[in-house]
Amino acid sequence: MKINTKIFGEIEIADEKIIHFPSGIVGFPYLEDFALVHDEEKGSRSIHWLQSVQEPAFALPVMDPLIVCPDYDPEIDDELLKPIGHFGPEEMLVLVTVTVPRDLTKMSVNLRGPIIINSAEKKACQVIVEGDGYEVKYPIYEILNAKKAGE
């Protein structure tokens, strides 16, 4: 399928690459089908985009939380994961949304609302982590700069 996106222009997405969110994502319950897109030059250790298939103008920046929070391990009730099927740790991909404001020094990730992907079935959901253990706006600018300087 080809879609004309706001960020990437026209891209082709293979049907088997589409990730289905049975309940949509927080704030956008009507958007259910996405493709995970990333800049080939920057590789997989950077920001990715969850590009909506239904709404080409909508793409959500996401990243692996372990890049900025190596001990990230939220407790998630198994009941919340039932809609995306049965899977083990090896089929699970966890992403967090990235907020990129005009002032890049205020860039953050939402560690309280991870996106859990069952990579075997290409189904996903966004969950809310209970408790105060993780921040909604976890600052990452300094962390990313330090990692970049160390490479």
GROMACS .gro file of C-alpha atoms in nm:
model
  151
    1MET     CA    1   0.000   0.000   0.000
    2LYS     CA    2   0.122   0.351  -0.075
    3ILE     CA    3   0.041   0.648   0.146
    4ASN     CA    4   0.139   1.011   0.111
    5THR     CA    5   0.267   1.117   0.452
    6LYS     CA    6   0.331   1.462   0.589
    7ILE     CA    7   0.681   1.378   0.718
    8PHE     CA    8   0.817   1.120   0.473
    9GLY     CA    9   0.631   1.204   0.152
   10GLU     CA   10   0.502   0.905  -0.040
   11ILE     CA   11   0.603   0.575   0.117
   12GLU     CA   12   0.512   0.217   0.045
   13ILE     CA   13   0.410  -0.005   0.335
   14ALA     CA   14   0.389  -0.380   0.295
   15ASP     CA   15   0.067  -0.524   0.439
   16GLU     CA   16   0.265  -0.755   0.668
   17LYS     CA   17   0.436  -0.451   0.827
   18ILE     CA   18   0.110  -0.293   0.945
   19ILE     CA   19   0.065  -0.296   1.322
   20HIS     CA   20  -0.297  -0.308   1.439
   21PHE     CA   21  -0.405  -0.131   1.759
   22PRO     CA   22  -0.747  -0.288   1.840
   23SER     CA   23  -0.835   0.008   2.067
   24GLY     CA   24  -0.638   0.278   1.890
   25ILE     CA   25  -0.391   0.486   2.091
   26VAL     CA   26  -0.452   0.719   2.383
   27GLY     CA   27  -0.625   1.029   2.251
   28PHE     CA   28  -0.680   0.879   1.906
   29PRO     CA   29  -0.900   0.569   1.949
   30TYR     CA   30  -1.011   0.579   1.584
   31LEU     CA   31  -0.654   0.537   1.452
   32GLU     CA   32  -0.592   0.163   1.456
   33ASP     CA   33  -0.338   0.081   1.185
   34PHE     CA   34   0.022   0.203   1.189
   35ALA     CA   35   0.360   0.130   1.035
   36LEU     CA   36   0.684   0.170   1.226
   37VAL     CA   37   0.911   0.391   1.015
   38HIS     CA   38   1.267   0.503   1.084
   39ASP     CA   39   1.545   0.691   0.910
   40GLU     CA   40   1.770   0.426   0.755
   41GLU     CA   41   2.075   0.652   0.791
   42LYS     CA   42   2.026   0.697   1.167
   43GLY     CA   43   1.963   0.328   1.230
   44SER     CA   44   1.746   0.161   1.489
   45ARG     CA   45   1.898   0.338   1.793
   46SER     CA   46   1.718   0.663   1.718
   47ILE     CA   47   1.368   0.803   1.708
   48HIS     CA   48   1.118   0.602   1.503
   49TRP     CA   49   0.775   0.709   1.385
   50LEU     CA   50   0.445   0.530   1.423
   51GLN     CA   51   0.290   0.642   1.097
   52SER     CA   52  -0.088   0.617   1.080
   53VAL     CA   53  -0.222   0.434   0.776
   54GLN     CA   54  -0.570   0.589   0.812
   55GLU     CA   55  -0.449   0.946   0.864
   56PRO     CA   56  -0.134   1.018   0.658
   57ALA     CA   57  -0.077   1.352   0.837
   58PHE     CA   58  -0.043   1.174   1.174
   59ALA     CA   59   0.291   1.026   1.278
   60LEU     CA   60   0.390   0.976   1.639
   61PRO     CA   61   0.761   0.992   1.734
   62VAL     CA   62   0.858   0.690   1.947
   63MET     CA   63   1.173   0.528   2.077
   64ASP     CA   64   1.307   0.234   2.275
   65PRO     CA   65   1.286   0.344   2.639
   66LEU     CA   66   1.602   0.150   2.730
   67ILE     CA   67   1.809   0.402   2.532
   68VAL     CA   68   1.730   0.675   2.785
   69CYS     CA   69   1.624   0.473   3.090
   70PRO     CA   70   1.829   0.148   3.102
   71ASP     CA   71   1.640   0.013   3.406
   72TYR     CA   72   1.292   0.072   3.255
   73ASP     CA   73   1.076  -0.224   3.357
   74PRO     CA   74   0.718  -0.120   3.433
   75GLU     CA   75   0.471  -0.366   3.581
   76ILE     CA   76   0.179  -0.409   3.343
   77ASP     CA   77  -0.134  -0.603   3.427
   78ASP     CA   78  -0.164  -0.903   3.191
   79GLU     CA   79  -0.532  -0.820   3.147
   80LEU     CA   80  -0.436  -0.502   2.959
   81LEU     CA   81  -0.236  -0.705   2.708
   82LYS     CA   82  -0.508  -0.963   2.627
   83PRO     CA   83  -0.640  -0.771   2.322
   84ILE     CA   84  -0.305  -0.811   2.145
   85GLY     CA   85  -0.279  -1.188   2.191
   86HIS     CA   86  -0.056  -1.426   2.381
   87PHE     CA   87   0.318  -1.368   2.344
   88GLY     CA   88   0.645  -1.405   2.527
   89PRO     CA   89   0.924  -1.156   2.599
   90GLU     CA   90   1.100  -1.241   2.271
   91GLU     CA   91   0.797  -1.121   2.068
   92MET     CA   92   0.746  -0.806   2.274
   93LEU     CA   93   0.860  -0.464   2.155
   94VAL     CA   94   0.818  -0.173   2.397
   95LEU     CA   95   0.822   0.187   2.274
   96VAL     CA   96   0.753   0.520   2.441
   97THR     CA   97   0.625   0.839   2.281
   98VAL     CA   98   0.864   1.129   2.236
   99THR     CA   99   0.768   1.494   2.277
  100VAL     CA  100   0.984   1.726   2.070
  101PRO     CA  101   0.899   2.090   2.156
  102ARG     CA  102   1.044   2.398   1.984
  103ASP     CA  103   1.299   2.418   2.265
  104LEU     CA  104   1.482   2.089   2.209
  105THR     CA  105   1.636   2.104   2.556
  106LYS     CA  106   1.287   2.022   2.687
  107MET     CA  107   1.256   1.701   2.480
  108SER     CA  108   1.100   1.419   2.682
  109VAL     CA  109   0.951   1.071   2.668
  110ASN     CA  110   0.636   0.941   2.831
  111LEU     CA  111   0.743   0.649   3.051
  112ARG     CA  112   0.391   0.619   3.201
  113GLY     CA  113   0.221   0.535   2.869
  114PRO     CA  114   0.431   0.271   2.689
  115ILE     CA  115   0.325   0.115   2.362
  116ILE     CA  116   0.347  -0.264   2.374
  117ILE     CA  117   0.376  -0.446   2.041
  118ASN     CA  118   0.322  -0.818   1.990
  119SER     CA  119   0.566  -0.849   1.698
  120ALA     CA  120   0.453  -1.203   1.613
  121GLU     CA  121   0.090  -1.102   1.554
  122LYS     CA  122   0.153  -0.735   1.460
  123LYS     CA  123  -0.091  -0.617   1.727
  124ALA     CA  124  -0.028  -0.342   1.980
  125CYS     CA  125  -0.176  -0.135   2.258
  126GLN     CA  126  -0.084   0.165   2.464
  127VAL     CA  127  -0.115   0.113   2.838
  128ILE     CA  128  -0.099   0.341   3.139
  129VAL     CA  129   0.150   0.238   3.407
  130GLU     CA  130   0.006   0.274   3.758
  131GLY     CA  131   0.191   0.441   4.042
  132ASP     CA  132   0.450   0.715   4.055
  133GLY     CA  133   0.753   0.514   3.945
  134TYR     CA  134   0.771   0.666   3.597
  135GLU     CA  135   0.728   1.018   3.463
  136VAL     CA  136   0.498   1.139   3.185
  137LYS     CA  137   0.764   1.394   3.082
  138TYR     CA  138   1.098   1.224   3.146
  139PRO     CA  139   1.368   1.463   3.014
  140ILE     CA  140   1.599   1.306   2.756
  141TYR     CA  141   1.790   1.589   2.585
  142GLU     CA  142   2.098   1.566   2.809
  143ILE     CA  143   2.094   1.185   2.799
  144LEU     CA  144   2.085   1.176   2.419
  145ASN     CA  145   2.361   1.438   2.395
  146ALA     CA  146   2.581   1.242   2.634
  147LYS     CA  147   2.526   0.922   2.434
  148LYS     CA  148   2.601   1.103   2.110
  149ALA     CA  149   2.924   1.247   2.253
  150GLY     CA  150   3.027   0.900   2.373
  151GLU     CA  151   2.984   0.736   2.032
   0.00000   0.00000   0.00000
